Short mmCIF file of C-alpha atoms and ligand atoms in Angstrom, two decimals:
data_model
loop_
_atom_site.label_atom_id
_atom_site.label_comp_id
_atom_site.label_asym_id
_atom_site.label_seq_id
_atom_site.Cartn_x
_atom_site.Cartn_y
_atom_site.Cartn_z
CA UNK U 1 114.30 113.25 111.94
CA UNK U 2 114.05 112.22 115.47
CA UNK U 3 117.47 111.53 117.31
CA UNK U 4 117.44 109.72 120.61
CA UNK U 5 120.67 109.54 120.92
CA UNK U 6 123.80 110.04 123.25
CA UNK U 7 126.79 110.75 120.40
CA UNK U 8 126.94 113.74 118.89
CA UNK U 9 126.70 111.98 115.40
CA UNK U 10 125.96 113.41 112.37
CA UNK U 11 123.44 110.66 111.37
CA UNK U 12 121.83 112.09 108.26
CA UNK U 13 125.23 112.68 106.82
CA UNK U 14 126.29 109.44 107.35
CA UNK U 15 123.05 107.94 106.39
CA UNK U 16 122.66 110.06 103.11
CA UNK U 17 126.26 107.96 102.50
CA UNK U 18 123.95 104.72 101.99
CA UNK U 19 122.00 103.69 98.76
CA UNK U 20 118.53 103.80 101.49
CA UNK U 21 115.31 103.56 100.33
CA UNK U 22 112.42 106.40 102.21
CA UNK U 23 113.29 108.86 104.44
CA UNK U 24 115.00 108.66 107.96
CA UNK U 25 111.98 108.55 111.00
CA UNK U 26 114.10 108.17 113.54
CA UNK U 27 117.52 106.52 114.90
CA UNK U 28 118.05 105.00 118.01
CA UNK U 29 120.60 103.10 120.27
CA UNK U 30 119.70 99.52 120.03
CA UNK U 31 120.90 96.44 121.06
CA UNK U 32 123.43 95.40 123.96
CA UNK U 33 126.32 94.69 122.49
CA UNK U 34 129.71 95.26 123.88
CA UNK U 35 131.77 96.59 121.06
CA UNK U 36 129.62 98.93 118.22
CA UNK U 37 127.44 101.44 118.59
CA UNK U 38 124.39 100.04 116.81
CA UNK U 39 121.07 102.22 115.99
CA UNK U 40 117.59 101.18 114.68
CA UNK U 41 116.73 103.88 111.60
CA UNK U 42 113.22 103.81 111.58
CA UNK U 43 112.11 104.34 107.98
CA UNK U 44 109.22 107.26 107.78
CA UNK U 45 108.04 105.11 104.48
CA UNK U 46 105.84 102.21 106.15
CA UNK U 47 106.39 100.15 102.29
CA UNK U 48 110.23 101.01 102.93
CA UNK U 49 112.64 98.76 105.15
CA UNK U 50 114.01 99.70 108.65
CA UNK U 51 117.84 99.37 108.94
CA UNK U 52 120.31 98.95 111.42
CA UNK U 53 123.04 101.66 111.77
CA UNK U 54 126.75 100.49 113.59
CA UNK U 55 129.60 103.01 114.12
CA UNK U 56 132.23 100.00 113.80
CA UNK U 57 135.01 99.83 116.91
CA UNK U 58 138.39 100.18 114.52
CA UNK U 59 140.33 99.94 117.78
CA UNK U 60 138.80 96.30 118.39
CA UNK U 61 138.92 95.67 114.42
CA UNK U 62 142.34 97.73 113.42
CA UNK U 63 141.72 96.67 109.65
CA UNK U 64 137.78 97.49 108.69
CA UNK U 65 138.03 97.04 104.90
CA UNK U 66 139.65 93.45 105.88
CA UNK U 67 136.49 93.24 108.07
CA UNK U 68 133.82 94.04 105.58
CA UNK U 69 135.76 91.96 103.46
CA UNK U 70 134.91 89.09 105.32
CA UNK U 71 131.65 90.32 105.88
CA UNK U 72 130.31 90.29 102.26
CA UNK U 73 132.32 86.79 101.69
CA UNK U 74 130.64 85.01 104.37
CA UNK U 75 126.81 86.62 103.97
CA UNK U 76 127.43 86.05 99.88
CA UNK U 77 128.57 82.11 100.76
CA UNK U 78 125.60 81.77 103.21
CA UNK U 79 123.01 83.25 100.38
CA UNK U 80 124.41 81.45 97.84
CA UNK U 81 123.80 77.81 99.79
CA UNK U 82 120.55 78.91 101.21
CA UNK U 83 119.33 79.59 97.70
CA UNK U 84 120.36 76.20 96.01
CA UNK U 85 118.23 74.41 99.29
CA UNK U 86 114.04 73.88 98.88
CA UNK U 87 112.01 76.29 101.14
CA UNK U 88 114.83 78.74 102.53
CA UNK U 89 115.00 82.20 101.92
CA UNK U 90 118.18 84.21 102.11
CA UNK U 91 116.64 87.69 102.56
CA UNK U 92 115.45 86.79 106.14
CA UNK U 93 118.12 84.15 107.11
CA UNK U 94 121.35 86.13 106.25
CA UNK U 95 122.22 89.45 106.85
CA UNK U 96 122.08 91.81 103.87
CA UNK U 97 124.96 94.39 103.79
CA UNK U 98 123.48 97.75 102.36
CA UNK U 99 125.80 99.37 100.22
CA UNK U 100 126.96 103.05 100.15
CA UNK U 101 126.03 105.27 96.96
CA UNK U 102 129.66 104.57 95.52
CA UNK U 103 129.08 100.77 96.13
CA UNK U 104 131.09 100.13 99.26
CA UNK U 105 130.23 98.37 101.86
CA UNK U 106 131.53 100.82 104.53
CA UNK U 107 131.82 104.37 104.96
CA UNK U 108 134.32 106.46 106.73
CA UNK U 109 133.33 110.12 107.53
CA UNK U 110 136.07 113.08 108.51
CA UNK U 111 136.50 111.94 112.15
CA UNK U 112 137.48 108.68 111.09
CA UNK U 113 134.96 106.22 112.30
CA UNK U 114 133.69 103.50 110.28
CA UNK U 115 129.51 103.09 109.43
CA UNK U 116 128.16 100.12 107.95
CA UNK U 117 124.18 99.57 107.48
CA UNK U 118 122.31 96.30 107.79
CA UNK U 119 118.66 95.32 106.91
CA UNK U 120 116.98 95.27 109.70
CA UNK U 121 115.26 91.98 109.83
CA UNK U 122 111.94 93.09 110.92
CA UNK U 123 109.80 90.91 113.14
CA UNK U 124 113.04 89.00 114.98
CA UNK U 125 113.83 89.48 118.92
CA UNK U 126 117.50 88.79 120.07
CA UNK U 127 117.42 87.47 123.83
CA UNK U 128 120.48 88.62 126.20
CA UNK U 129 119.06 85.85 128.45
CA UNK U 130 117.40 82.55 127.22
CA UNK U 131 113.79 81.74 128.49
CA UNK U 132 113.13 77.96 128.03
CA UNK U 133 114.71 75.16 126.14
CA UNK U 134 113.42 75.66 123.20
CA UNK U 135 115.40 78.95 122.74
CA UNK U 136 118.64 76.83 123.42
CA UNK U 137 116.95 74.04 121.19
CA UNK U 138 116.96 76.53 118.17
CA UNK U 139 120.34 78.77 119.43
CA UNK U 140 122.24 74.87 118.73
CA UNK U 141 119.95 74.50 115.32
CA UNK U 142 120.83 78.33 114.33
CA UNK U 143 124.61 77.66 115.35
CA UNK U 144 125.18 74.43 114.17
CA UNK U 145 123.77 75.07 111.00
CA UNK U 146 125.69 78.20 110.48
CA UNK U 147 128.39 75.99 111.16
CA UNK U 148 127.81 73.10 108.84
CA UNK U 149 127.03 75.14 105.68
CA UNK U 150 130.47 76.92 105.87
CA UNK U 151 132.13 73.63 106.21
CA UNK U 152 132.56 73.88 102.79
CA UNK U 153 133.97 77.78 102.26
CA UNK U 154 137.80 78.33 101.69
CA UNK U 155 139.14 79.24 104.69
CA UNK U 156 141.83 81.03 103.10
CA UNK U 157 139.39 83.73 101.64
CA UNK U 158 139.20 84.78 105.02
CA UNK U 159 141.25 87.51 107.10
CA UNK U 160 141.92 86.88 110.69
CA UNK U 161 140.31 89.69 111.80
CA UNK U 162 141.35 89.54 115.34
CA UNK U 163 144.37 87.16 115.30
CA UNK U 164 144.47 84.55 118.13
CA UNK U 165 140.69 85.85 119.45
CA UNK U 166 140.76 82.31 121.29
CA UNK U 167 144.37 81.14 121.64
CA UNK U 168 144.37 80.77 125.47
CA UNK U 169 147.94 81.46 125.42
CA UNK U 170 148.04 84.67 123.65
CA UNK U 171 145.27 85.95 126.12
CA UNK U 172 147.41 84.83 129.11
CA UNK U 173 150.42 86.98 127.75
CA UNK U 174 148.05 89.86 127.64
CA UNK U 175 146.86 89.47 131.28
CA UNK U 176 150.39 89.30 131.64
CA UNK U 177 151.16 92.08 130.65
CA UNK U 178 148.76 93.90 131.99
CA UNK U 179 149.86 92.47 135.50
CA UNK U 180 153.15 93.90 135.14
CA UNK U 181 152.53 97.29 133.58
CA UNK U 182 149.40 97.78 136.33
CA UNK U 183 148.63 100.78 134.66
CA UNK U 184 145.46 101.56 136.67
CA UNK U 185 146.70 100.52 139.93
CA UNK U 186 144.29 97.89 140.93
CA UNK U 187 146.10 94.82 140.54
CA UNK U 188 146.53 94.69 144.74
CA UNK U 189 142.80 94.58 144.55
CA UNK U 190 142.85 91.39 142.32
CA UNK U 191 144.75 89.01 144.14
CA UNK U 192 142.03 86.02 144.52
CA UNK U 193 140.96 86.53 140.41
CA UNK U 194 144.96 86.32 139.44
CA UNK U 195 145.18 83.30 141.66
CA UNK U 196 142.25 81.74 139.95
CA UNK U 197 143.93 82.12 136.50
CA UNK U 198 147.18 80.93 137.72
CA UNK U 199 145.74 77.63 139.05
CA UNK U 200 144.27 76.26 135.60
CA UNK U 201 146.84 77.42 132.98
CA UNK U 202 147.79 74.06 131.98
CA UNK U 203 144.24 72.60 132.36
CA UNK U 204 142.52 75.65 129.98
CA UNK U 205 145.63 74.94 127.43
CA UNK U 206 144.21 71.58 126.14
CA UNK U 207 142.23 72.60 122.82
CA UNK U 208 145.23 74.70 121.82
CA UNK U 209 147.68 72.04 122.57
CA UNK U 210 145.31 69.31 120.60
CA UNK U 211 145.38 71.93 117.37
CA UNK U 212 148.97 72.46 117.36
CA UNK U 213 149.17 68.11 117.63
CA UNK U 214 146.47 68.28 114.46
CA UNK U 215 143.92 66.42 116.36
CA UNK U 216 141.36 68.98 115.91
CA UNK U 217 140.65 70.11 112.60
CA UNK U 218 140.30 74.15 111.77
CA UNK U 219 136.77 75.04 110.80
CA UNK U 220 135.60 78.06 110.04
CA UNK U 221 133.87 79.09 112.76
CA UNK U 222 131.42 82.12 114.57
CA UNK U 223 133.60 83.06 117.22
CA UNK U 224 130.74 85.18 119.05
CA UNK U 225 128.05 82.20 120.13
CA UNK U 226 126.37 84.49 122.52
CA UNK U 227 122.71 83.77 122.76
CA UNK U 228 121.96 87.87 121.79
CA UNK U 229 123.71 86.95 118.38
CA UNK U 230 121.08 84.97 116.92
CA UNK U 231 117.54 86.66 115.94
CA UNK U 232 114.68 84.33 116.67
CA UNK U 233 111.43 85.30 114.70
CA UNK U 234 107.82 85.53 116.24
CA UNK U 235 107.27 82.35 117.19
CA UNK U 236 111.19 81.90 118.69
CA UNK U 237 112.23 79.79 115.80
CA UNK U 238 115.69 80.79 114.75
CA UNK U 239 116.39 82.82 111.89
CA UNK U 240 119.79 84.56 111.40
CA UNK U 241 123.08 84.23 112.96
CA UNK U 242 124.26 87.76 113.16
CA UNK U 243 127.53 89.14 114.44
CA UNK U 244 129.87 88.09 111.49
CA UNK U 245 132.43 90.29 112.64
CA UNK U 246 135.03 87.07 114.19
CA UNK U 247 133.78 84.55 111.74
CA UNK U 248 136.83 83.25 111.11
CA UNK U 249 139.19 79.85 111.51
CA UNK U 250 138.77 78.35 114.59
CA UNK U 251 138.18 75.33 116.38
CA UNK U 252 133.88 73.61 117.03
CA UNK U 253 134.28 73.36 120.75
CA UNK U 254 134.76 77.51 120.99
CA UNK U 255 131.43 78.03 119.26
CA UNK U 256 129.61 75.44 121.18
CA UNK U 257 131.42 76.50 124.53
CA UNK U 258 130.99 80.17 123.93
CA UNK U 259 127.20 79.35 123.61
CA UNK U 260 126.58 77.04 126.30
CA UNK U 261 128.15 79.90 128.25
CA UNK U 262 125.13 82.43 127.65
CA UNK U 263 122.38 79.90 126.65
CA UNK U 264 122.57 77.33 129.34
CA UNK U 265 122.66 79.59 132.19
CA UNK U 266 119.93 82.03 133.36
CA UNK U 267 121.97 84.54 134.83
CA UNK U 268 123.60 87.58 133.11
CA UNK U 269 127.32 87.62 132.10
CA UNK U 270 127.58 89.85 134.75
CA UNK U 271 125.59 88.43 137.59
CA UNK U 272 126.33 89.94 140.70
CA UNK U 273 124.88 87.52 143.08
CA UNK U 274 127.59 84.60 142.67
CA UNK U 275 125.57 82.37 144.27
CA UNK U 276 123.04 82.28 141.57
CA UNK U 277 125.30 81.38 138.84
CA UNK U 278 124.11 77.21 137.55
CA UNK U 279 124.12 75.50 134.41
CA UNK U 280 120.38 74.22 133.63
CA UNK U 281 120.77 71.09 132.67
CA UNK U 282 117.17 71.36 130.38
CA UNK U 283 118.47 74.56 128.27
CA UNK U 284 122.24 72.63 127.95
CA UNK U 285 120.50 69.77 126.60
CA UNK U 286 118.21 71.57 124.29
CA UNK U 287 121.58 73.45 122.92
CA UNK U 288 123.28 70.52 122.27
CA UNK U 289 120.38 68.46 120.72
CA UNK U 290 119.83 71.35 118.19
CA UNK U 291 124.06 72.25 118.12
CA UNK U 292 124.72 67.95 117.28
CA UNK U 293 121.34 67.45 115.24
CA UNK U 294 122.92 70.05 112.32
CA UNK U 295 126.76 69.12 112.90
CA UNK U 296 127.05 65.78 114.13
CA UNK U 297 127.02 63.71 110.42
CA UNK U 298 130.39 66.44 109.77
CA UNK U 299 132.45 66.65 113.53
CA UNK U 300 135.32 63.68 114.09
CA UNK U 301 134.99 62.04 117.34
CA UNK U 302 137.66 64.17 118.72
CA UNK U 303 136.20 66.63 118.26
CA UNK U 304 132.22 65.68 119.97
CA UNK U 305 135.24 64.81 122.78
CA UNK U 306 136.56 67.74 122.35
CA UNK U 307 133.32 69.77 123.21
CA UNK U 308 133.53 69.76 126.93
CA UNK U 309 136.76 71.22 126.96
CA UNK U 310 134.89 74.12 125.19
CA UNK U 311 132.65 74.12 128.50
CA UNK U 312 135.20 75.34 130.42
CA UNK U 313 137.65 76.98 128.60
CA UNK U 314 135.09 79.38 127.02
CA UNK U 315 133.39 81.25 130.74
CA UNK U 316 137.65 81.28 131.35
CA UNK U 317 138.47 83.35 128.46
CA UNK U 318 136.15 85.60 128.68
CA UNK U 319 136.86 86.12 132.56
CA UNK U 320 140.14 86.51 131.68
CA UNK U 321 139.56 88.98 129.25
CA UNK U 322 137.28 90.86 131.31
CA UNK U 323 139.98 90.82 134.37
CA UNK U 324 142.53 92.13 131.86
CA UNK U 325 140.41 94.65 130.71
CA UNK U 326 140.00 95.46 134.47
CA UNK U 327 143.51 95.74 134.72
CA UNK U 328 144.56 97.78 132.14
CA UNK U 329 141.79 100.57 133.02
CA UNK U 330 138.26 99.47 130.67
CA UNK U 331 139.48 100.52 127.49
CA UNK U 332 138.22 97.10 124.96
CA UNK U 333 134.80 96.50 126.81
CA UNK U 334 131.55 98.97 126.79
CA UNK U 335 131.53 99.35 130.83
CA UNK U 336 128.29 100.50 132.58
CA UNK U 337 130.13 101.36 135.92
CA UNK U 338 133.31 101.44 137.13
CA UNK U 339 133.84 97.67 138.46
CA UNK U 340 131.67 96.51 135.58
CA UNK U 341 134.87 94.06 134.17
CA UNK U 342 135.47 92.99 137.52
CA UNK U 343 132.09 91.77 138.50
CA UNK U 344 131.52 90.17 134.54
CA UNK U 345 135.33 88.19 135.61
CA UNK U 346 133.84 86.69 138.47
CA UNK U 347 130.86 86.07 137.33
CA UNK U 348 132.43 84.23 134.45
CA UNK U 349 135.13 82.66 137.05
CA UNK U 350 132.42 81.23 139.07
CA UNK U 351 130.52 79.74 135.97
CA UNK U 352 133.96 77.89 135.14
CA UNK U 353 134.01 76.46 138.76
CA UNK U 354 130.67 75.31 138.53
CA UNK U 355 130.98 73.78 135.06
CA UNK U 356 134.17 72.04 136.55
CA UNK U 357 131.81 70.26 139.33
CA UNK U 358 129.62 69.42 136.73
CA UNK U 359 131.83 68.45 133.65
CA UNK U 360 131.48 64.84 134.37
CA UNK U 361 127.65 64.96 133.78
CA UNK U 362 127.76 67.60 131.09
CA UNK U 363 130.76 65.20 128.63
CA UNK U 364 127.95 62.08 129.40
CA UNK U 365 125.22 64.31 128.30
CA UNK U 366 127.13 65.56 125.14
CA UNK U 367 128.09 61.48 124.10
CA UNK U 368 124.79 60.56 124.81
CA UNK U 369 123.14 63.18 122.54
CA UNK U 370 125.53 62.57 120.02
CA UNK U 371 125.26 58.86 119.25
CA UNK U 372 121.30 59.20 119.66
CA UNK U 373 122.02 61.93 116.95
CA UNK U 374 124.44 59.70 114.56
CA UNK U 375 121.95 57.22 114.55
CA UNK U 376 118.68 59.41 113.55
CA UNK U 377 118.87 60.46 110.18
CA UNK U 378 120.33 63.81 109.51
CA UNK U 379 117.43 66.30 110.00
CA UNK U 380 117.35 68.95 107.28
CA UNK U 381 116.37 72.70 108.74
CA UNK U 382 114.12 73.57 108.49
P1 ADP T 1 127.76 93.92 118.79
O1 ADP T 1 128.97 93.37 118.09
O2 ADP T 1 128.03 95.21 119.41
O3 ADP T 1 127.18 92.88 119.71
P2 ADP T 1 125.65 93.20 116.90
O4 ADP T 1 126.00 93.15 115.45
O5 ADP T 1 125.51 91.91 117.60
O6 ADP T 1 126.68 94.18 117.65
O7 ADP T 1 124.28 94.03 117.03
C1 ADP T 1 123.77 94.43 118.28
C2 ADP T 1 122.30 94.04 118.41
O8 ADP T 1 121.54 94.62 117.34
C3 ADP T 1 122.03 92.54 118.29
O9 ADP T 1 122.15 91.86 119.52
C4 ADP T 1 120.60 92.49 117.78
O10 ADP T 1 119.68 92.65 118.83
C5 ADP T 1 120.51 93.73 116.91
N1 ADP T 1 120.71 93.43 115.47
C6 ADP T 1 121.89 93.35 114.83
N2 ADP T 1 121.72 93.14 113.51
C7 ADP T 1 120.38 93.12 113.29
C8 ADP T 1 119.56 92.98 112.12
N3 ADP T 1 120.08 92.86 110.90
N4 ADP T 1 118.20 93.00 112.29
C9 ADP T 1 117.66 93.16 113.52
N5 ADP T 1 118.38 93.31 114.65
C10 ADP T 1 119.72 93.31 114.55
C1 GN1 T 2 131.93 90.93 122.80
O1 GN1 T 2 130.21 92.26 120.43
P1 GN1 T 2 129.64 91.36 121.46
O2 GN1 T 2 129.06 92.06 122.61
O3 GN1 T 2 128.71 90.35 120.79
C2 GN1 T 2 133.22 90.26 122.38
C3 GN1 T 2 133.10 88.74 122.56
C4 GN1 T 2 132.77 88.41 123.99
C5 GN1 T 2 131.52 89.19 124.40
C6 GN1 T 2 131.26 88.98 125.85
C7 GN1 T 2 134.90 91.33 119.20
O4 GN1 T 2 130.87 90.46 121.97
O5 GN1 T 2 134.33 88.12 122.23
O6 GN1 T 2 132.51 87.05 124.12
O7 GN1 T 2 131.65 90.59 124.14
N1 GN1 T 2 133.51 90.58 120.99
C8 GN1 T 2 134.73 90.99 120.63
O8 GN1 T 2 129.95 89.38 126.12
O9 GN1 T 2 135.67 91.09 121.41
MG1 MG T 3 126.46 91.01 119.26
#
């Protein structure tokens, strides 16, 4: 077995864990994601599936059984839709969890860490930056859609498995926090970020204050709507929302925010170049056509009103986040230097100042999209 790999991990042990079928080619890092180690295991049977290996962060998800938990409730609640609907096909549109040899869905070797094993849907391309509107056409169809069919799942079968991931407030206590305890020194260095934050703490509390008032229903929602979490197949047609990790309650305008962050912009999270940083209004449209065309016939009208607070609030978060993981020394955040938080902060701190310019034009866009939507019939996916 071929190991291209920078962790000294034992990965035929941990493999040999799993109910696999072939042998093991090779495994390699894959993917750019900011909180598992994820591997490609390249099967050396050509009539035998690939999978995809992840060493699960327990210090980002403290509870892991509660994880997979959720996990195998969603993927079984997505398969079991998909299956009673003409012309779908659950093996390549939902992830399949490959069990361990004593039928668990994780395994956790001597040191402690955490392995699960995916399929690996062969054939599909995630994008870490979106290419045309058609991408974001199909990123709103994948999304929405994920959406609308667990509009009908019990919410209370589901563990939190990061409480508050998008309460506003609880973030701002942890930046907070990290302000005060300055444990890396470097909060001098952040002055003009900190006074950025300051300055829309009321504005950025709107959603949260709209839940608490029960004008905004609790869905369960994705939680993770970056572009790089949904697989498009060969001909960029969406195919499977992956990332299940935060699914979880939550409120439509974080999805659709979180996305339009990543899919309606053509610069990385972590653009340097500030001046770069735009919202194109093509690739926001074709998000939203695809996001309203599978959600619209279920959404109240607070909540399509409710969308462009999403806009905003979602680039702010994740600044946030990014500034207090800045603060407090990198611990939460795969960094690939040593200012790597800082510059993803204000990149995301810039997006939020242009999306405040433009939120006039964006909220018109959404309404206008929507009714065109409530009037069409609703489109099945297709
Ligand atoms: P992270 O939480 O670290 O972002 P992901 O679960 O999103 O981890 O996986 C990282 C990357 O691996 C994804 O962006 C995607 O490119 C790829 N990936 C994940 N699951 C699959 C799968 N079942 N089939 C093919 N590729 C996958
Ligand atoms: C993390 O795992 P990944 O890279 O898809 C983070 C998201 C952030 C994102 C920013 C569990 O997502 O909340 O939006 O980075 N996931 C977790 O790129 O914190
Ligand atoms: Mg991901």
């Amino acid at each position: 077995m071929q190991e291209t790999n920078s962790v000294s991990n034992n990965f035929e042990g941990v493999l040999s864990q799993f109910d696999l079928k072939g042998g093991i080619e090779a495994v390699t890092p894959y993917g750019s994601g900011h909180i598992h180690d994820t591997y490609y295991v390249r099967n050396t049977d050509a009539a035998c599936p690939d999978y995809l290996l992840q060493r699960i962060n327990h210090h980002v998800f403290r509870n892991v059984p509660q994880l997979m938990e959720n996990i195998q409730q969603v993927t079984t609640h997505l398969r079991n839709k998909l299956a009673g609907m003409p012309a779908q096909d659950p093996d390549r549109e939902v992830l399949t969890l490959i069990p361990t040899r004593r039928h668990t869905t994780y395994y956790q070797d001597a040191d402690g860490n955490f392995w699960r094993v995916y399929l690996l849907l062969q054939g599909t391309r995630s994008y870490d930056l979106v290419e045309n509107a058609q991408q974001a056409y199909q990123g709103g169809k994948a999304f929405g859609r994920f959406q609308a069919l667990l509009a009908d799942m019990d919410a209370t079968q589901l563990h939190e498995s990061i409480p508050d991931f998008h309460n506003v407030e609880y973030r701002l206590r942890q930046f907070e926090e990290a302000r005060e305890k300055d444990p890396a020194g470097r909060v001098t260095e952040v002055q003009a970020e900190i006074e950025f934050v300051e300055q829309r703490v009321h504005a950025m509390a709107t959603i949260v204050r709209l839940g608490r008032e029960g004008k905004l229903p609790l869905r369960i929602t994705h939680n993770d709507t970056k572009f790089n979490n949904v697989l498009l197949d060969s001909q960029d047609k969406a195919q499977c929302v992956i990332d299940l990790d935060t699914v979880m309650p939550g409120f439509v305008a974080y999805d659709y925010g979180d996305a339009i962050r990543t899919t309606a912009v053509t610069t990385p999270e972590d653009e340097k170049d500030l001046s770069k940083i735009d919202i194109d209004l093509d690739l926001f449209r074709g998000f939203t056509q695809g996001f309203l065309e599978e959600t619209r016939g279920s959404l109240t009208e607070q909540e399509i009103e409710s969308l462009s607070l999403g806009i905003t609030l979602l680039p702010f978060i994740m600044g946030l986040r990014f500034l207090t993981d800045y603060i407090d020394g990198d611990h939460y955040y795969k960094i690939h230097f040593p200012e790597h938080n800082l510059q993803r902060a204000q990149a995301q701190f810039r997006l939020v100042e242009v999306l405040e310019e433009k939120i006039g034009l964006l909220q018109g866009t959404i309404r206008e999209i929507a009714a065109s939507c409530a009037q069409a019939p609703v489109q099945q996916p297709n």
